[in-house]
PDB file of C-alpha atoms in Angstrom:
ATOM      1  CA  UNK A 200      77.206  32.895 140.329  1.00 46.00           C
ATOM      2  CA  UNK A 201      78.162  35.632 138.184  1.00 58.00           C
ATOM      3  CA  UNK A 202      78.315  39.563 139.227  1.00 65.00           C
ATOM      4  CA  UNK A 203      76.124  39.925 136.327  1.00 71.00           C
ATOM      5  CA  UNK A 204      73.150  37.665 138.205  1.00 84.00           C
ATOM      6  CA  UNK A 205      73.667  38.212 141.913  1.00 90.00           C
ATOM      7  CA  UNK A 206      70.371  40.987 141.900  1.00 93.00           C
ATOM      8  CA  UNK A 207      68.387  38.195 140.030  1.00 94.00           C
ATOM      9  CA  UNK A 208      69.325  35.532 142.881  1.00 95.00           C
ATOM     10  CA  UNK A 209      68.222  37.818 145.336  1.00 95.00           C
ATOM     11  CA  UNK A 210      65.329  38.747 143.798  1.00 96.00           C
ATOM     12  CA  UNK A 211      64.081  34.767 143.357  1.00 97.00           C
ATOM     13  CA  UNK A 212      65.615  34.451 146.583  1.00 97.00           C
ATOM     14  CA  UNK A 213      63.130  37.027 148.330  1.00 97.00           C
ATOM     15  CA  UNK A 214      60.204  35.993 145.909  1.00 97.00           C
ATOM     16  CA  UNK A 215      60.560  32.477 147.271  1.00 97.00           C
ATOM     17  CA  UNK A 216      60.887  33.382 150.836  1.00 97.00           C
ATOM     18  CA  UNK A 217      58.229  36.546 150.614  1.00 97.00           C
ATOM     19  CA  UNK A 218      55.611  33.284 149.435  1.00 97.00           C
ATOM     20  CA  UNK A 219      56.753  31.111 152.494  1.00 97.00           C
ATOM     21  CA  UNK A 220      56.624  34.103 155.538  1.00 97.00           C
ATOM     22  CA  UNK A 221      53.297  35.344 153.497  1.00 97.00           C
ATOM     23  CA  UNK A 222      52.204  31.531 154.675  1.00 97.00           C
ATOM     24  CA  UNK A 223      53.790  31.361 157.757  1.00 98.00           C
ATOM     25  CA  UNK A 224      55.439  28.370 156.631  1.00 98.00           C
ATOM     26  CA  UNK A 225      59.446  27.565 157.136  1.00 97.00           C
ATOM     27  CA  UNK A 226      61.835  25.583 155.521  1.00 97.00           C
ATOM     28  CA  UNK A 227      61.344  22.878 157.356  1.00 97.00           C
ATOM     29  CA  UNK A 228      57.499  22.795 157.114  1.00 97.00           C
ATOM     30  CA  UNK A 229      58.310  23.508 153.559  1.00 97.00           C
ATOM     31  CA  UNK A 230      60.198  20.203 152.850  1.00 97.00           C
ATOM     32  CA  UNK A 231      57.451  18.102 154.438  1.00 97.00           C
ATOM     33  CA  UNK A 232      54.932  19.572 152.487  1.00 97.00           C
ATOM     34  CA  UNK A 233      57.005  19.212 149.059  1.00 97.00           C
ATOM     35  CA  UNK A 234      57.573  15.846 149.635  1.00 95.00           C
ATOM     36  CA  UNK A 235      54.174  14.711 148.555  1.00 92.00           C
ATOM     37  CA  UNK A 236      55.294  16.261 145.000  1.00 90.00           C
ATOM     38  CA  UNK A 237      58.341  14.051 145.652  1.00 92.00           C
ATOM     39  CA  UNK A 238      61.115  16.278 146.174  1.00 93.00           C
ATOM     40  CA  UNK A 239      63.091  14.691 148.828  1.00 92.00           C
ATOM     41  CA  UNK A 240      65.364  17.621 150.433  1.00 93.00           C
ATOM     42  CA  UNK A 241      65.588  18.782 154.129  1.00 95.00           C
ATOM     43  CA  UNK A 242      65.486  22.205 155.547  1.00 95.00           C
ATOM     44  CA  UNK A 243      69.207  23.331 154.982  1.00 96.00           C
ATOM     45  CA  UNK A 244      69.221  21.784 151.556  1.00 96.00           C
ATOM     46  CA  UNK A 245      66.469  23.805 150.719  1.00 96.00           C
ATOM     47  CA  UNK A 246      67.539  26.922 152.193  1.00 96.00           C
ATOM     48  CA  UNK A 247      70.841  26.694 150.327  1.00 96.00           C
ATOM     49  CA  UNK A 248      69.027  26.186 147.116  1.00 95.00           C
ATOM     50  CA  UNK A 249      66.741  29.193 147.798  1.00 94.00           C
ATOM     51  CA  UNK A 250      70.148  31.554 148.581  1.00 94.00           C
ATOM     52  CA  UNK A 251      72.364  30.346 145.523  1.00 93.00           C
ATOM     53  CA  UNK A 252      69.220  31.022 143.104  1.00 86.00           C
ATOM     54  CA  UNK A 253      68.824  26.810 142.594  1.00 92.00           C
ATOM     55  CA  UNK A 254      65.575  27.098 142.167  1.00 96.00           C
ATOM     56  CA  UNK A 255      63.386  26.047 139.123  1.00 96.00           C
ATOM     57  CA  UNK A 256      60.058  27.824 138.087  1.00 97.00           C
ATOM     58  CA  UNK A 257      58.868  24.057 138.423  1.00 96.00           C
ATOM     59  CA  UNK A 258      59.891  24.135 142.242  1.00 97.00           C
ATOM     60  CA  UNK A 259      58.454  27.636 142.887  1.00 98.00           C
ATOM     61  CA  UNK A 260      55.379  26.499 141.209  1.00 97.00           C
ATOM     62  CA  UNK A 261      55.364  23.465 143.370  1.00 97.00           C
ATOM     63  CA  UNK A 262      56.717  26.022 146.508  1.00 97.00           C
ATOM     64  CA  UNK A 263      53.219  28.009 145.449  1.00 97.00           C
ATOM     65  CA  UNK A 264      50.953  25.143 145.670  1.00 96.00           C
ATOM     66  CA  UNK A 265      52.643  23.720 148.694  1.00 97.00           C
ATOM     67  CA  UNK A 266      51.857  26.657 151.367  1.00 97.00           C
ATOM     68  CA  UNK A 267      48.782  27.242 149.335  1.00 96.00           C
ATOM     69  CA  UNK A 268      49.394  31.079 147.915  1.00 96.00           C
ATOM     70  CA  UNK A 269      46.807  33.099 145.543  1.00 95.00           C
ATOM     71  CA  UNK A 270      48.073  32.215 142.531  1.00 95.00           C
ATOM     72  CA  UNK A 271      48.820  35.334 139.905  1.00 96.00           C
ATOM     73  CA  UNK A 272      45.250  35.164 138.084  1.00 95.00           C
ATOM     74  CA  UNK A 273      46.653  34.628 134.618  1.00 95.00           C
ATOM     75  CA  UNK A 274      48.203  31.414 135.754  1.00 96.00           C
ATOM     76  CA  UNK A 275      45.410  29.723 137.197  1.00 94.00           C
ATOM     77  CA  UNK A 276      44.443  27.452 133.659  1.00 92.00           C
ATOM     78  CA  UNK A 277      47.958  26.111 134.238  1.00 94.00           C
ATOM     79  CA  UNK A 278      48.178  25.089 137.772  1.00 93.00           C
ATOM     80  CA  UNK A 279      44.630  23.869 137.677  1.00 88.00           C
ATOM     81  CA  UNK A 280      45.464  21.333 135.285  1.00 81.00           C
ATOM     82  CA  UNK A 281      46.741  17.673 136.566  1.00 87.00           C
ATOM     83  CA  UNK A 282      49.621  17.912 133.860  1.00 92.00           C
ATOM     84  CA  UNK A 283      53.525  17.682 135.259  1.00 94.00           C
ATOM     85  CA  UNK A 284      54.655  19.909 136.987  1.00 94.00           C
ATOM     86  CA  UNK A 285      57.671  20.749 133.894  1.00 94.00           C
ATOM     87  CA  UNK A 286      54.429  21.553 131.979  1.00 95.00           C
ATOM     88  CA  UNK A 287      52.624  23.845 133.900  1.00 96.00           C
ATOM     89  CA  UNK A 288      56.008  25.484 133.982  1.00 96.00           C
ATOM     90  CA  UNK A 289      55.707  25.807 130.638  1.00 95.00           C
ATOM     91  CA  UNK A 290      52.277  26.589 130.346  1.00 95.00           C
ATOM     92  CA  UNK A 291      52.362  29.569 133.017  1.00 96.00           C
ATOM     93  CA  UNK A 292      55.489  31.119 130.549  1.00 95.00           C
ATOM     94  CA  UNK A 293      52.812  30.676 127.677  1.00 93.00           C
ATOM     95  CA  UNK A 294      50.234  32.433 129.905  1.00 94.00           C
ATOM     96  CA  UNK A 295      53.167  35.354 129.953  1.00 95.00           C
ATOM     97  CA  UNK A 296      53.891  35.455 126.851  1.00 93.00           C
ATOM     98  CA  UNK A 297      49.960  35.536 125.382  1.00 91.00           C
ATOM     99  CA  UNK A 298      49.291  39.025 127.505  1.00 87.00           C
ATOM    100  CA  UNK A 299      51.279  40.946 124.859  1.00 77.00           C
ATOM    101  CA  UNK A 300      50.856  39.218 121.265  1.00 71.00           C
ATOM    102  CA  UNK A 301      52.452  38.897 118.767  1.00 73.00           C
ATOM    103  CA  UNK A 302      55.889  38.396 121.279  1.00 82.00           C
ATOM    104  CA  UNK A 303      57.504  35.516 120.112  1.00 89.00           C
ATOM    105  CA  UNK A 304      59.699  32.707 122.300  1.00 91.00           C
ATOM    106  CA  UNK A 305      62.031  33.111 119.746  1.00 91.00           C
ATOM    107  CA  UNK A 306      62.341  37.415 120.777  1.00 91.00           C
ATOM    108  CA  UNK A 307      61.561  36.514 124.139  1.00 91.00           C
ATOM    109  CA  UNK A 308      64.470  34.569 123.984  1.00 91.00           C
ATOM    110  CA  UNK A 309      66.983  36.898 122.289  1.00 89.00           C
ATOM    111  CA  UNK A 310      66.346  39.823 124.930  1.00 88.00           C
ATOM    112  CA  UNK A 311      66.417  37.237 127.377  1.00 88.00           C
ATOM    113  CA  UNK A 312      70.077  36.922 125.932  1.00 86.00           C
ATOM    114  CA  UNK A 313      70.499  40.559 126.443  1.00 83.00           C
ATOM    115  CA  UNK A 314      69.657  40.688 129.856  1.00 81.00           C
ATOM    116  CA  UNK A 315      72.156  37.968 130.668  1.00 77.00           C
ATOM    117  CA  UNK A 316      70.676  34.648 130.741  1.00 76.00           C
ATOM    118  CA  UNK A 317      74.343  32.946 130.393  1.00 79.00           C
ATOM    119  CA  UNK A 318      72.998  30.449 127.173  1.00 85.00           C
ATOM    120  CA  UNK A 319      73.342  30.372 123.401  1.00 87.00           C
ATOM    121  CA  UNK A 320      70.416  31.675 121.576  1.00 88.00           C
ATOM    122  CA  UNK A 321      69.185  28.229 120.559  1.00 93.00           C
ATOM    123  CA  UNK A 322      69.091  26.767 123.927  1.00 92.00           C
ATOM    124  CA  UNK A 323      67.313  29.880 125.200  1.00 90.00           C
ATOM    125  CA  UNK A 324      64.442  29.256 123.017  1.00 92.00           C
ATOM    126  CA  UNK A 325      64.779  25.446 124.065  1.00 94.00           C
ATOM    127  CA  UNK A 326      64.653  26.467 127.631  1.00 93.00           C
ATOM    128  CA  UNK A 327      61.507  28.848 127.012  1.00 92.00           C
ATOM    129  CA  UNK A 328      59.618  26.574 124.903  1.00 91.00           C
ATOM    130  CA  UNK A 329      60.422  23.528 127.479  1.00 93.00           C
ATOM    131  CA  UNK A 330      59.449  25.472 130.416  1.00 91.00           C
ATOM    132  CA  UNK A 331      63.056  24.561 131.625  1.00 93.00           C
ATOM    133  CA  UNK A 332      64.067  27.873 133.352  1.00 94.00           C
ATOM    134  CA  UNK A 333      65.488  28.786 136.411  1.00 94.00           C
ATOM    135  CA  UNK A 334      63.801  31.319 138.227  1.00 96.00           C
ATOM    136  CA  UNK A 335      66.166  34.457 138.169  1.00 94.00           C
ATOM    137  CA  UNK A 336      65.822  34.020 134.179  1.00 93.00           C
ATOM    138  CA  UNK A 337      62.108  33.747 134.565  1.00 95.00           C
ATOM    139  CA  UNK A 338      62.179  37.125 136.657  1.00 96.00           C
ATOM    140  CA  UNK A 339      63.924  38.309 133.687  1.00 94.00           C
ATOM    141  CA  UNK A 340      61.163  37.214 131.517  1.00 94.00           C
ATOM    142  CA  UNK A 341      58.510  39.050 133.476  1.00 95.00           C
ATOM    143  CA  UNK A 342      60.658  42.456 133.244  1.00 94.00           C
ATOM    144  CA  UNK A 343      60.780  41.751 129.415  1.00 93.00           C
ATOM    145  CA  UNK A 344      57.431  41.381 129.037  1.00 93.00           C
ATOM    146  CA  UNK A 345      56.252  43.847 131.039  1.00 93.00           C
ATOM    147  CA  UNK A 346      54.340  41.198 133.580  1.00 95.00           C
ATOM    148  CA  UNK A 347      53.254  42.307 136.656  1.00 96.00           C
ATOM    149  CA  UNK A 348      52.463  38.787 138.038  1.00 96.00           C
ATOM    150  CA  UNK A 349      53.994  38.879 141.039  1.00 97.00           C
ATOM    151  CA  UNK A 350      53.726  42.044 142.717  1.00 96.00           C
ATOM    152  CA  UNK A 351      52.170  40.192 145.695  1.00 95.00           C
ATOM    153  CA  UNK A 352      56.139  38.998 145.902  1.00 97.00           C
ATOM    154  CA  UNK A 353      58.184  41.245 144.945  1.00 97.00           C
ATOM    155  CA  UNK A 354      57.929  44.643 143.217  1.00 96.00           C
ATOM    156  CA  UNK A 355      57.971  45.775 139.802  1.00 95.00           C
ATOM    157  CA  UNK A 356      60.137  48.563 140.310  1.00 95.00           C
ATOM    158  CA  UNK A 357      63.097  46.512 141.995  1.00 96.00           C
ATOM    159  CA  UNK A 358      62.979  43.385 138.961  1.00 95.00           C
ATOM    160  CA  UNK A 359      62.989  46.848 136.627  1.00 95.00           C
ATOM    161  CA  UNK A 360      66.058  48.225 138.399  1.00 94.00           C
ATOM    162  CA  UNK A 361      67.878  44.851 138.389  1.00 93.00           C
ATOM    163  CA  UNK A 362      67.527  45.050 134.437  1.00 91.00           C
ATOM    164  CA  UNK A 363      68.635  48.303 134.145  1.00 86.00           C
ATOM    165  CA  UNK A 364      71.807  47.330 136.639  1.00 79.00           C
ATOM    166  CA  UNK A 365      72.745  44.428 134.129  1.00 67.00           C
ATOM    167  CA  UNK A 366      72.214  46.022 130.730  1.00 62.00           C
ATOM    168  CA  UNK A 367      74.435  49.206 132.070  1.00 49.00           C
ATOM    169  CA  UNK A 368      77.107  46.285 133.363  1.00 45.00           C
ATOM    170  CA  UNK A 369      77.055  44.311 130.315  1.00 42.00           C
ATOM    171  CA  UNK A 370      77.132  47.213 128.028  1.00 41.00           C
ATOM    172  CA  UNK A 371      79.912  48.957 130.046  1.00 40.00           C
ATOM    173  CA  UNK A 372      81.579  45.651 130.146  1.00 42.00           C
ATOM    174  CA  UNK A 373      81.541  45.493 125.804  1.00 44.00           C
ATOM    175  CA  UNK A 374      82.288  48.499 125.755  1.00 43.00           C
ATOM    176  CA  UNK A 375      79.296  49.714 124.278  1.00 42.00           C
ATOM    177  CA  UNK A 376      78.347  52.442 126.591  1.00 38.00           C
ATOM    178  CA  UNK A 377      80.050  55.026 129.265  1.00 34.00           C
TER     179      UNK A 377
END
């Protein structure tokens, strides 16, 4: 894990566990209930995923259905539906993206760039328009858009201060700024 990314793992890190102590439900209850989606990992496994930022919108979707949470309100179309799971993904970014029109995945994914995300341009936009994203970079995506989806997690202020933290550190680090 990069410098760069370590507030963005710990912020999907405490929005993942924020959902499970909201639930009273641990990682072992956790992998029991997530194997009826079919993800076959025990406790520690998941745990470790959870701490090293491993984790998939598509799992925390699945995390979110598992110990039953309030979905954010704009999301609900998408997790009602009986698609795959890798497409309500990528219906719940399409939810994010229609609150502030015209915002393109193609500029969604060039200040996703900005902020870090650690791909080319091309496979950003493949990534966004796939659903495909890890959850630290889908953080990212609620800072860009200005989202406040997930307050019941985590709050606004501290995803706003991890972007400020990386644009100062990648900036310093080109050079660009003092």
């Amino acid at each position: 894990m990069s410098e760069n990314n370590a507030p963005w793992v710990g912020l999907a890190a405490r929005v993942v566990r924020v959902a499970l102590m909201r639930k009273d439900v641990g990682y072992a209850e956790l992998a029991k209930r997530l194997a009826a989606f079919g993800i076959r990992d025990d406790e520690k496994g998941l745990a470790a995923r959870v701490a090293v930022g491993r984790v998939r919108l598509e799992l925390f979707l699945q995390i979110l259905e598992a110990v039953d949470s309030e979905l954010p309100t704009i999301w609900c179309s998408a997790m009602e539906s009986a698609q795959p799971w890798e497409t309500r993904a990528k219906e719940v970014i399409r939810c994010e993206l229609n609150q502030i029109p015209p915002f393109s995945v193609d500029e969604l994914a060039s200040r996703l760039a900005r902020l870090g995300a650690g791909f080319t341009h091309k496979t950003l936009v493949a990534h966004i328009s796939s659903g495909n994203l890890s959850l630290p970079d889908f953080l990212k995506c609620l800072v860009i858009l200005r989202s406040r989806s997930l307050d019941a997690f985590v709050e606004y202020r501290d995803l706003v201060s991890a972007a400020h933290l990386q644009i100062v550190t990648v900036d310093n680090a080109d050079g660009c700024r003092a």
